[in-house]
mmCIF file with all atom_site columns, C-alpha atoms in Angstrom:
data_model
loop_
_atom_site.group_PDB
_atom_site.id
_atom_site.type_symbol
_atom_site.label_atom_id
_atom_site.label_alt_id
_atom_site.label_comp_id
_atom_site.label_asym_id
_atom_site.label_entity_id
_atom_site.label_seq_id
_atom_site.pdbx_PDB_ins_code
_atom_site.Cartn_x
_atom_site.Cartn_y
_atom_site.Cartn_z
_atom_site.occupancy
_atom_site.B_iso_or_equiv
_atom_site.pdbx_formal_charge
_atom_site.auth_seq_id
_atom_site.auth_comp_id
_atom_site.auth_asym_id
_atom_site.auth_atom_id
_atom_site.pdbx_PDB_model_num
ATOM 1  C CA . MET A 1 1  ? -0.013  0.040  0.048  1.00 83.00 ? 133 MET A CA 1
ATOM 2  C CA . SER A 1 2  ? 1.434   3.333  -0.882 1.00 90.00 ? 134 SER A CA 1
ATOM 3  C CA . PRO A 1 3  ? 2.113   5.951  1.771  1.00 95.00 ? 135 PRO A CA 1
ATOM 4  C CA . LEU A 1 4  ? -0.484  8.790  2.255  1.00 97.00 ? 136 LEU A CA 1
ATOM 5  C CA . GLU A 1 5  ? 1.418   12.103 1.778  1.00 97.00 ? 137 GLU A CA 1
ATOM 6  C CA . VAL A 1 6  ? -0.101  15.216 3.387  1.00 97.00 ? 138 VAL A CA 1
ATOM 7  C CA . ASP A 1 7  ? 0.830   18.667 4.625  1.00 97.00 ? 139 ASP A CA 1
ATOM 8  C CA . ALA A 1 8  ? 0.709   19.304 8.340  1.00 96.00 ? 140 ALA A CA 1
ATOM 9  C CA . GLY A 1 9  ? -2.799  20.589 9.120  1.00 95.00 ? 141 GLY A CA 1
ATOM 10 C CA . GLU A 1 10 ? -4.427  18.982 6.006  1.00 96.00 ? 142 GLU A CA 1
ATOM 11 C CA . LEU A 1 11 ? -6.153  16.197 7.977  1.00 97.00 ? 143 LEU A CA 1
ATOM 12 C CA . THR A 1 12 ? -7.570  15.750 11.410 1.00 96.00 ? 144 THR A CA 1
ATOM 13 C CA . ALA A 1 13 ? -5.749  13.670 13.894 1.00 95.00 ? 145 ALA A CA 1
ATOM 14 C CA . GLU A 1 14 ? -8.548  11.087 13.622 1.00 95.00 ? 146 GLU A CA 1
ATOM 15 C CA . GLU A 1 15 ? -8.135  10.939 9.843  1.00 96.00 ? 147 GLU A CA 1
ATOM 16 C CA . ILE A 1 16 ? -4.503  10.315 10.233 1.00 97.00 ? 148 ILE A CA 1
ATOM 17 C CA . ILE A 1 17 ? -4.973  7.604  12.847 1.00 96.00 ? 149 ILE A CA 1
ATOM 18 C CA . GLU A 1 18 ? -7.599  5.942  10.526 1.00 96.00 ? 150 GLU A CA 1
ATOM 19 C CA . ALA A 1 19 ? -5.075  5.777  7.700  1.00 97.00 ? 151 ALA A CA 1
ATOM 20 C CA . ILE A 1 20 ? -2.418  4.327  10.123 1.00 96.00 ? 152 ILE A CA 1
ATOM 21 C CA . ARG A 1 21 ? -5.007  1.778  11.333 1.00 94.00 ? 153 ARG A CA 1
ATOM 22 C CA . GLU A 1 22 ? -5.625  0.728  7.656  1.00 94.00 ? 154 GLU A CA 1
ATOM 23 C CA . GLY A 1 23 ? -1.859  -0.117 7.447  1.00 94.00 ? 155 GLY A CA 1
ATOM 24 C CA . ARG A 1 24 ? -0.741  2.929  5.606  1.00 96.00 ? 156 ARG A CA 1
ATOM 25 C CA . ARG A 1 25 ? 2.291   5.082  6.462  1.00 97.00 ? 157 ARG A CA 1
ATOM 26 C CA . VAL A 1 26 ? 1.391   8.774  6.655  1.00 98.00 ? 158 VAL A CA 1
ATOM 27 C CA . VAL A 1 27 ? 4.060   11.071 5.445  1.00 97.00 ? 159 VAL A CA 1
ATOM 28 C CA . VAL A 1 28 ? 3.578   14.524 6.736  1.00 97.00 ? 160 VAL A CA 1
ATOM 29 C CA . THR A 1 29 ? 5.414   17.592 5.423  1.00 96.00 ? 161 THR A CA 1
ATOM 30 C CA . ALA A 1 30 ? 5.751   20.070 8.291  1.00 91.00 ? 162 ALA A CA 1
ATOM 31 C CA . ASP A 1 31 ? 7.707   23.229 9.081  1.00 86.00 ? 163 ASP A CA 1
ATOM 32 C CA . LEU A 1 32 ? 10.276  22.390 11.704 1.00 77.00 ? 164 LEU A CA 1
ATOM 33 C CA . PHE A 1 33 ? 12.342  25.232 12.995 1.00 77.00 ? 165 PHE A CA 1
ATOM 34 C CA . GLY A 1 34 ? 11.935  27.304 9.782  1.00 83.00 ? 166 GLY A CA 1
ATOM 35 C CA . SER A 1 35 ? 12.491  24.638 7.311  1.00 87.00 ? 167 SER A CA 1
ATOM 36 C CA . GLU A 1 36 ? 10.311  22.113 5.574  1.00 91.00 ? 168 GLU A CA 1
ATOM 37 C CA . ARG A 1 37 ? 10.700  18.515 6.916  1.00 91.00 ? 169 ARG A CA 1
ATOM 38 C CA . ARG A 1 38 ? 9.093   15.156 6.128  1.00 94.00 ? 170 ARG A CA 1
ATOM 39 C CA . LEU A 1 39 ? 8.212   12.736 8.801  1.00 94.00 ? 171 LEU A CA 1
ATOM 40 C CA . THR A 1 40 ? 6.541   9.373  8.783  1.00 97.00 ? 172 THR A CA 1
ATOM 41 C CA . LEU A 1 41 ? 3.688   8.181  11.126 1.00 97.00 ? 173 LEU A CA 1
ATOM 42 C CA . ARG A 1 42 ? 3.167   4.355  11.170 1.00 97.00 ? 174 ARG A CA 1
ATOM 43 C CA . HIS A 1 43 ? 2.039   1.351  13.207 1.00 97.00 ? 175 HIS A CA 1
ATOM 44 C CA . ASP A 1 44 ? 3.684   -2.102 13.079 1.00 95.00 ? 176 ASP A CA 1
ATOM 45 C CA . GLY A 1 45 ? 0.780   -3.943 14.808 1.00 94.00 ? 177 GLY A CA 1
ATOM 46 C CA . GLU A 1 46 ? 2.095   -3.271 18.274 1.00 95.00 ? 178 GLU A CA 1
ATOM 47 C CA . THR A 1 47 ? 3.777   0.060  18.501 1.00 96.00 ? 179 THR A CA 1
ATOM 48 C CA . PHE A 1 48 ? 3.006   3.385  16.869 1.00 97.00 ? 180 PHE A CA 1
ATOM 49 C CA . TYR A 1 49 ? 5.981   5.314  15.467 1.00 96.00 ? 181 TYR A CA 1
ATOM 50 C CA . CYS A 1 50 ? 6.660   8.919  14.538 1.00 94.00 ? 182 CYS A CA 1
ATOM 51 C CA . ASP A 1 51 ? 9.823   9.053  12.603 1.00 93.00 ? 183 ASP A CA 1
ATOM 52 C CA . THR A 1 52 ? 11.085  12.643 12.422 1.00 86.00 ? 184 THR A CA 1
ATOM 53 C CA . PRO A 1 53 ? 14.305  14.012 10.971 1.00 81.00 ? 185 PRO A CA 1
ATOM 54 C CA . THR A 1 54 ? 15.801  14.347 14.425 1.00 83.00 ? 186 THR A CA 1
ATOM 55 C CA . ARG A 1 55 ? 14.060  11.690 16.538 1.00 87.00 ? 187 ARG A CA 1
ATOM 56 C CA . LEU A 1 56 ? 12.063  8.475  16.657 1.00 91.00 ? 188 LEU A CA 1
ATOM 57 C CA . HIS A 1 57 ? 9.066   8.596  18.995 1.00 90.00 ? 189 HIS A CA 1
ATOM 58 C CA . LYS A 1 58 ? 7.372   5.431  20.081 1.00 96.00 ? 190 LYS A CA 1
ATOM 59 C CA . HIS A 1 59 ? 3.929   5.061  21.503 1.00 96.00 ? 191 HIS A CA 1
ATOM 60 C CA . GLN A 1 60 ? 2.310   1.936  22.857 1.00 96.00 ? 192 GLN A CA 1
ATOM 61 C CA . GLU A 1 61 ? -1.281  3.262  22.838 1.00 96.00 ? 193 GLU A CA 1
ATOM 62 C CA . GLU A 1 62 ? -3.341  4.683  19.976 1.00 96.00 ? 194 GLU A CA 1
ATOM 63 C CA . ALA A 1 63 ? -4.393  7.420  22.426 1.00 96.00 ? 195 ALA A CA 1
ATOM 64 C CA . GLU A 1 64 ? -0.701  8.439  23.003 1.00 96.00 ? 196 GLU A CA 1
ATOM 65 C CA . MET A 1 65 ? -0.123  8.573  19.239 1.00 96.00 ? 197 MET A CA 1
ATOM 66 C CA . LEU A 1 66 ? -3.218  10.683 18.804 1.00 95.00 ? 198 LEU A CA 1
ATOM 67 C CA . ALA A 1 67 ? -2.127  13.100 21.530 1.00 95.00 ? 199 ALA A CA 1
ATOM 68 C CA . CYS A 1 68 ? 1.330   13.304 19.974 1.00 93.00 ? 200 CYS A CA 1
ATOM 69 C CA . ILE A 1 69 ? -0.110  14.075 16.566 1.00 94.00 ? 201 ILE A CA 1
ATOM 70 C CA . GLU A 1 70 ? -2.238  16.863 18.046 1.00 94.00 ? 202 GLU A CA 1
ATOM 71 C CA . LYS A 1 71 ? 0.539   18.273 20.283 1.00 92.00 ? 203 LYS A CA 1
ATOM 72 C CA . MET A 1 72 ? 3.166   18.330 17.411 1.00 89.00 ? 204 MET A CA 1
ATOM 73 C CA . GLY A 1 73 ? 0.809   20.231 15.081 1.00 91.00 ? 205 GLY A CA 1
ATOM 74 C CA . TYR A 1 74 ? 0.630   17.540 12.428 1.00 94.00 ? 206 TYR A CA 1
ATOM 75 C CA . ALA A 1 75 ? -3.092  17.626 12.298 1.00 95.00 ? 207 ALA A CA 1
ATOM 76 C CA . ARG A 1 76 ? -5.731  20.125 11.559 1.00 93.00 ? 208 ARG A CA 1
ATOM 77 C CA . THR A 1 77 ? -7.075  21.754 14.798 1.00 82.00 ? 209 THR A CA 1
ATOM 78 C CA . PRO A 1 78 ? -10.713 21.291 15.830 1.00 69.00 ? 210 PRO A CA 1
ATOM 79 C CA . ASP A 1 79 ? -11.259 25.070 15.247 1.00 67.00 ? 211 ASP A CA 1
ATOM 80 C CA . ALA A 1 80 ? -10.057 24.787 11.634 1.00 59.00 ? 212 ALA A CA 1
ATOM 81 C CA . VAL A 1 81 ? -12.452 21.833 11.135 1.00 53.00 ? 213 VAL A CA 1
ATOM 82 C CA . GLU A 1 82 ? -15.441 23.895 12.481 1.00 55.00 ? 214 GLU A CA 1
ATOM 83 C CA . SER A 1 83 ? -14.512 26.880 10.255 1.00 55.00 ? 215 SER A CA 1
ATOM 84 C CA . ASP A 1 84 ? -14.323 24.639 7.127  1.00 56.00 ? 216 ASP A CA 1
ATOM 85 C CA . THR A 1 85 ? -17.787 23.362 7.801  1.00 54.00 ? 217 THR A CA 1
ATOM 86 C CA . GLU A 1 86 ? -19.171 26.866 8.309  1.00 56.00 ? 218 GLU A CA 1
ATOM 87 C CA . ASP A 1 87 ? -18.295 28.065 4.817  1.00 53.00 ? 219 ASP A CA 1
#
């Protein structure tokens, strides 16, 4: 299955997790410290991984991965989702 490539903020955290649950790697392009970087979010069946250019984050629980995605700004915020639906 080919990776899902997105820009940070393009999908909600739940949409990202859904793709990971389906077995896809999600490649996110994000601005890190003023330069554009690509990182990969994935799951091997036991552990969730967030491979960044500088660090490998591991999470045992889906809720931890979801919180990391939201905290790091890889997902669209709930406010942005609401404003998209109001247009």
